[in-house]
């Protein structure tokens, strides 16, 4: 699926492109995919010159769940003094948070192919190897009171510009958390799974970033919220929004 895309990037940008064939869930559950991508990134950062690449000009890139992995790898590398710093990260309609599945983009695009709202959750649960009632997650019953308080400063429809609510948005009622479900989905709050939930100390040290969002995509608002967090910490962000775009458009 990605051979032609990678060749296109290589040709159009005159870059060396390394595509990581990471292990897939559910056969290899979370966080095997992240570990493979991090291992590959570290190896290439160390051996870039063997491939004729300037180690100070390495960019990591991914789309959809690959965008999640890209963001997580970039975060994991911020404290590595033994490696060259990443030049930039490119996030193409990434999944970035599991706190709120009722943001405006989730409501507006829940039935828009190819990434239906329900499918997003089904894939996410397969990734962490859990089998749960989707309705409870849609209601937010998986988020404990402590987490709601902590994450509301990063994940909130209040931070989505009004122009992205005009196609329809209705604030969701608050449902009490379920202790059992909260415990079962603990790993979904790991920043490796939900990079938008990383601490400020990590976000503030990330490299320059390019974010692509699509209007007809449940994950649109994840990108908008991450853009805000990065910019709030002075990180330079180039943002491209495809007004007619949908998930998988690349």
CSV table of C-alpha atoms in Angstrom, one decimal:
chain,number,residue,atom,x,y,z
A,1,UNK,CA,0.0,0.0,0.0
A,2,UNK,CA,2.9,2.4,0.7
A,3,UNK,CA,5.5,1.5,-1.9
A,4,UNK,CA,4.3,4.0,-4.5
A,5,UNK,CA,3.7,6.7,-1.8
A,6,UNK,CA,7.2,6.4,-0.5
A,7,UNK,CA,8.7,6.4,-4.0
A,8,UNK,CA,6.7,9.5,-4.8
A,9,UNK,CA,8.0,11.3,-1.6
A,10,UNK,CA,11.5,10.2,-2.5
A,11,UNK,CA,11.3,11.5,-6.0
A,12,UNK,CA,9.5,14.8,-5.3
A,13,UNK,CA,11.6,15.8,-2.3
A,14,UNK,CA,15.0,14.5,-3.5
A,15,UNK,CA,15.3,12.6,-0.1
A,16,UNK,CA,16.4,9.3,1.1
A,17,UNK,CA,13.2,7.5,2.3
A,18,UNK,CA,13.3,4.7,4.8
A,19,UNK,CA,10.0,2.8,5.3
A,20,UNK,CA,9.7,0.8,8.5
A,21,UNK,CA,8.0,-2.5,8.2
A,22,UNK,CA,6.9,-2.6,11.9
A,23,UNK,CA,5.1,-5.6,13.4
A,24,UNK,CA,1.3,-5.4,13.3
A,25,UNK,CA,-1.5,-5.9,15.9
A,26,UNK,CA,-3.3,-7.9,17.0
A,27,UNK,CA,-0.7,-10.6,16.5
A,28,UNK,CA,1.9,-8.3,18.0
A,29,UNK,CA,0.1,-6.1,20.5
A,30,UNK,CA,0.9,-2.6,21.7
A,31,UNK,CA,3.6,-1.3,22.1
A,32,UNK,CA,5.5,-3.6,19.6
A,33,UNK,CA,4.8,-1.2,16.7
A,34,UNK,CA,6.3,1.8,18.6
A,35,UNK,CA,9.3,-0.2,19.7
A,36,UNK,CA,10.0,-1.2,16.1
A,37,UNK,CA,9.7,2.4,14.9
A,38,UNK,CA,11.9,3.7,17.7
A,39,UNK,CA,14.6,1.1,17.1
A,40,UNK,CA,14.6,1.9,13.3
A,41,UNK,CA,14.8,5.6,14.0
A,42,UNK,CA,17.7,5.3,16.4
A,43,UNK,CA,19.6,3.0,14.1
A,44,UNK,CA,19.2,5.4,11.2
A,45,UNK,CA,20.1,8.4,13.2
A,46,UNK,CA,23.3,6.6,14.2
A,47,UNK,CA,24.1,5.3,10.7
A,48,UNK,CA,22.8,8.1,8.5
A,49,UNK,CA,26.1,9.0,7.0
A,50,UNK,CA,26.5,5.4,5.8
A,51,UNK,CA,23.6,6.2,3.5
A,52,UNK,CA,24.9,9.6,2.4
A,53,UNK,CA,22.5,11.4,4.7
A,54,UNK,CA,23.2,14.5,6.8
A,55,UNK,CA,22.3,13.4,10.4
A,56,UNK,CA,21.1,17.0,11.1
A,57,UNK,CA,18.4,16.8,8.4
A,58,UNK,CA,16.4,13.7,9.3
A,59,UNK,CA,12.7,14.1,9.3
A,60,UNK,CA,10.2,11.4,10.5
A,61,UNK,CA,6.8,11.1,9.0
A,62,UNK,CA,3.6,9.0,9.2
A,63,UNK,CA,0.0,9.0,8.4
A,64,UNK,CA,-3.0,7.9,10.5
A,65,UNK,CA,-1.7,5.4,13.1
A,66,UNK,CA,1.7,6.0,11.5
A,67,UNK,CA,1.2,9.6,12.5
A,68,UNK,CA,0.6,8.4,16.1
A,69,UNK,CA,3.9,6.4,15.9
A,70,UNK,CA,5.7,9.4,14.4
A,71,UNK,CA,4.6,11.7,17.3
A,72,UNK,CA,5.5,9.0,19.9
A,73,UNK,CA,8.9,8.4,18.5
A,74,UNK,CA,9.6,12.2,18.3
A,75,UNK,CA,8.7,12.5,22.0
A,76,UNK,CA,10.8,9.5,22.9
A,77,UNK,CA,13.9,11.1,21.3
A,78,UNK,CA,13.7,14.5,23.0
A,79,UNK,CA,15.9,13.5,25.9
A,80,UNK,CA,18.5,11.5,23.9
A,81,UNK,CA,21.7,13.4,24.1
A,82,UNK,CA,23.6,10.6,22.4
A,83,UNK,CA,21.8,11.1,19.1
A,84,UNK,CA,21.4,13.9,16.5
A,85,UNK,CA,18.3,15.9,17.0
A,86,UNK,CA,15.4,15.4,14.6
A,87,UNK,CA,15.1,18.1,12.0
A,88,UNK,CA,11.3,17.9,11.9
A,89,UNK,CA,8.2,15.6,12.2
A,90,UNK,CA,5.4,15.3,9.7
A,91,UNK,CA,2.0,14.1,11.0
A,92,UNK,CA,-0.6,13.3,8.3
A,93,UNK,CA,-4.1,13.0,9.8
A,94,UNK,CA,-2.8,11.4,13.0
A,95,UNK,CA,-4.7,9.7,15.9
A,96,UNK,CA,-3.4,11.5,19.0
A,97,UNK,CA,-5.8,11.1,21.9
A,98,UNK,CA,-8.3,8.7,23.5
A,99,UNK,CA,-9.9,11.1,26.0
A,100,UNK,CA,-12.8,12.5,24.0
A,101,UNK,CA,-14.5,10.7,21.2
A,102,UNK,CA,-17.2,13.4,20.9
A,103,UNK,CA,-15.1,16.3,19.7
A,104,UNK,CA,-16.7,18.2,16.8
A,105,UNK,CA,-14.9,16.2,14.1
A,106,UNK,CA,-16.0,12.9,15.7
A,107,UNK,CA,-19.6,14.1,15.7
A,108,UNK,CA,-19.6,15.6,12.2
A,109,UNK,CA,-17.7,12.7,10.5
A,110,UNK,CA,-18.9,9.6,12.4
A,111,UNK,CA,-20.3,8.0,9.3
A,112,UNK,CA,-17.8,9.4,6.7
A,113,UNK,CA,-15.7,6.6,5.0
A,114,UNK,CA,-13.1,5.3,5.3
A,115,UNK,CA,-12.5,5.9,9.0
A,116,UNK,CA,-15.9,5.7,10.7
A,117,UNK,CA,-16.1,6.7,14.3
A,118,UNK,CA,-16.9,3.1,15.4
A,119,UNK,CA,-14.1,1.7,13.3
A,120,UNK,CA,-11.6,4.1,15.0
A,121,UNK,CA,-12.5,2.6,18.3
A,122,UNK,CA,-12.5,-1.0,17.1
A,123,UNK,CA,-9.0,-0.6,15.7
A,124,UNK,CA,-7.7,1.1,18.8
A,125,UNK,CA,-9.0,-1.7,21.1
A,126,UNK,CA,-7.4,-4.3,18.8
A,127,UNK,CA,-4.2,-2.4,19.2
A,128,UNK,CA,-4.2,-2.6,23.0
A,129,UNK,CA,-5.8,-6.1,22.9
A,130,UNK,CA,-9.0,-5.2,24.8
A,131,UNK,CA,-12.6,-6.2,24.0
A,132,UNK,CA,-15.0,-3.5,25.4
A,133,UNK,CA,-18.4,-2.1,24.8
A,134,UNK,CA,-17.9,0.8,22.4
A,135,UNK,CA,-20.9,2.7,23.9
A,136,UNK,CA,-19.1,3.1,27.2
A,137,UNK,CA,-16.1,4.6,25.5
A,138,UNK,CA,-18.2,7.0,23.4
A,139,UNK,CA,-19.8,8.2,26.6
A,140,UNK,CA,-16.3,8.8,28.2
A,141,UNK,CA,-16.8,6.2,31.0
A,142,UNK,CA,-13.2,5.1,30.5
A,143,UNK,CA,-11.9,8.4,31.8
A,144,UNK,CA,-11.5,8.7,35.6
A,145,UNK,CA,-12.3,12.0,37.4
A,146,UNK,CA,-8.6,12.6,38.0
A,147,UNK,CA,-7.8,12.2,34.3
A,148,UNK,CA,-10.7,14.4,33.3
A,149,UNK,CA,-9.3,17.2,35.4
A,150,UNK,CA,-5.7,16.7,34.2
A,151,UNK,CA,-6.5,16.4,30.5
A,152,UNK,CA,-9.2,19.1,30.1
A,153,UNK,CA,-6.5,21.7,29.7
A,154,UNK,CA,-5.2,19.8,26.6
A,155,UNK,CA,-8.3,18.0,25.2
A,156,UNK,CA,-11.5,20.1,25.0
A,157,UNK,CA,-13.9,21.2,22.3
A,158,UNK,CA,-13.3,24.8,23.7
A,159,UNK,CA,-9.9,24.8,21.9
A,160,UNK,CA,-11.4,23.9,18.5
A,161,UNK,CA,-11.9,27.1,16.5
A,162,UNK,CA,-15.6,28.1,15.9
A,163,UNK,CA,-15.2,27.7,12.1
A,164,UNK,CA,-14.8,23.9,12.6
A,165,UNK,CA,-18.1,23.7,14.6
A,166,UNK,CA,-20.3,25.2,11.9
A,167,UNK,CA,-21.2,21.8,10.3
A,168,UNK,CA,-22.7,20.8,13.6
A,169,UNK,CA,-21.6,20.3,17.2
A,170,UNK,CA,-23.5,19.5,20.3
A,171,UNK,CA,-21.8,19.4,23.7
A,172,UNK,CA,-21.9,15.9,25.2
A,173,UNK,CA,-23.4,15.1,28.6
A,174,UNK,CA,-20.9,13.9,31.2
A,175,UNK,CA,-21.3,10.3,32.4
A,176,UNK,CA,-19.8,8.9,35.5
A,177,UNK,CA,-16.6,6.8,35.0
A,178,UNK,CA,-16.5,3.1,35.4
A,179,UNK,CA,-13.7,1.9,37.6
A,180,UNK,CA,-13.5,-1.4,35.8
A,181,UNK,CA,-13.3,0.1,32.3
A,182,UNK,CA,-10.8,2.7,33.5
A,183,UNK,CA,-8.5,-0.1,34.7
A,184,UNK,CA,-8.9,-2.1,31.5
A,185,UNK,CA,-7.9,0.8,29.2
A,186,UNK,CA,-5.1,2.1,31.3
A,187,UNK,CA,-2.6,1.7,28.4
A,188,UNK,CA,-4.6,3.9,26.1
A,189,UNK,CA,-3.6,6.9,28.2
A,190,UNK,CA,0.1,6.2,27.7
A,191,UNK,CA,1.5,9.0,25.5
A,192,UNK,CA,2.9,6.3,23.2
A,193,UNK,CA,-0.8,5.5,22.4
A,194,UNK,CA,-2.1,9.1,22.9
A,195,UNK,CA,0.8,11.5,22.2
A,196,UNK,CA,-1.4,14.5,22.8
A,197,UNK,CA,-1.3,13.5,26.5
A,198,UNK,CA,2.5,13.9,26.9
A,199,UNK,CA,3.7,16.3,29.6
A,200,UNK,CA,4.5,19.9,28.9
A,201,UNK,CA,8.2,19.2,29.5
A,202,UNK,CA,8.2,16.8,26.5
A,203,UNK,CA,6.0,18.9,24.2
A,204,UNK,CA,8.3,21.9,24.7
A,205,UNK,CA,11.3,20.1,23.3
A,206,UNK,CA,9.8,18.7,20.1
A,207,UNK,CA,11.1,19.6,16.7
A,208,UNK,CA,9.5,21.8,14.0
A,209,UNK,CA,6.3,20.1,12.9
A,210,UNK,CA,4.1,19.8,9.8
A,211,UNK,CA,0.5,18.7,10.4
A,212,UNK,CA,-2.0,17.8,7.8
A,213,UNK,CA,-5.7,17.6,8.7
A,214,UNK,CA,-8.7,16.8,6.5
A,215,UNK,CA,-12.2,18.4,7.0
A,216,UNK,CA,-14.0,15.1,6.5
A,217,UNK,CA,-12.1,13.1,9.1
A,218,UNK,CA,-12.9,12.0,12.6
A,219,UNK,CA,-9.3,12.7,13.5
A,220,UNK,CA,-9.3,16.3,12.3
A,221,UNK,CA,-9.6,17.8,15.8
A,222,UNK,CA,-6.7,15.6,17.2
A,223,UNK,CA,-4.5,17.5,14.7
A,224,UNK,CA,-5.9,20.9,15.6
A,225,UNK,CA,-5.4,20.3,19.4
A,226,UNK,CA,-1.8,19.1,18.9
A,227,UNK,CA,-1.1,22.1,16.7
A,228,UNK,CA,-2.3,24.3,19.6
A,229,UNK,CA,-0.2,22.6,22.2
A,230,UNK,CA,2.9,22.8,20.1
A,231,UNK,CA,2.4,26.5,19.3
A,232,UNK,CA,1.6,27.2,22.9
A,233,UNK,CA,5.2,26.0,23.6
A,234,UNK,CA,6.7,28.0,20.8
A,235,UNK,CA,7.2,25.1,18.5
A,236,UNK,CA,7.1,26.1,14.8
A,237,UNK,CA,4.1,24.4,13.1
A,238,UNK,CA,3.3,24.4,9.4
A,239,UNK,CA,-0.4,23.4,9.1
A,240,UNK,CA,-2.1,22.3,5.9
A,241,UNK,CA,-5.9,21.7,6.1
A,242,UNK,CA,-7.6,20.0,3.1
A,243,UNK,CA,-11.1,21.5,3.0
A,244,UNK,CA,-12.3,18.7,0.7
A,245,UNK,CA,-10.1,16.0,2.2
A,246,UNK,CA,-11.0,12.8,4.0
A,247,UNK,CA,-9.1,10.2,6.0
A,248,UNK,CA,-6.7,8.2,3.8
A,249,UNK,CA,-6.7,10.9,1.1
A,250,UNK,CA,-2.9,10.7,0.6
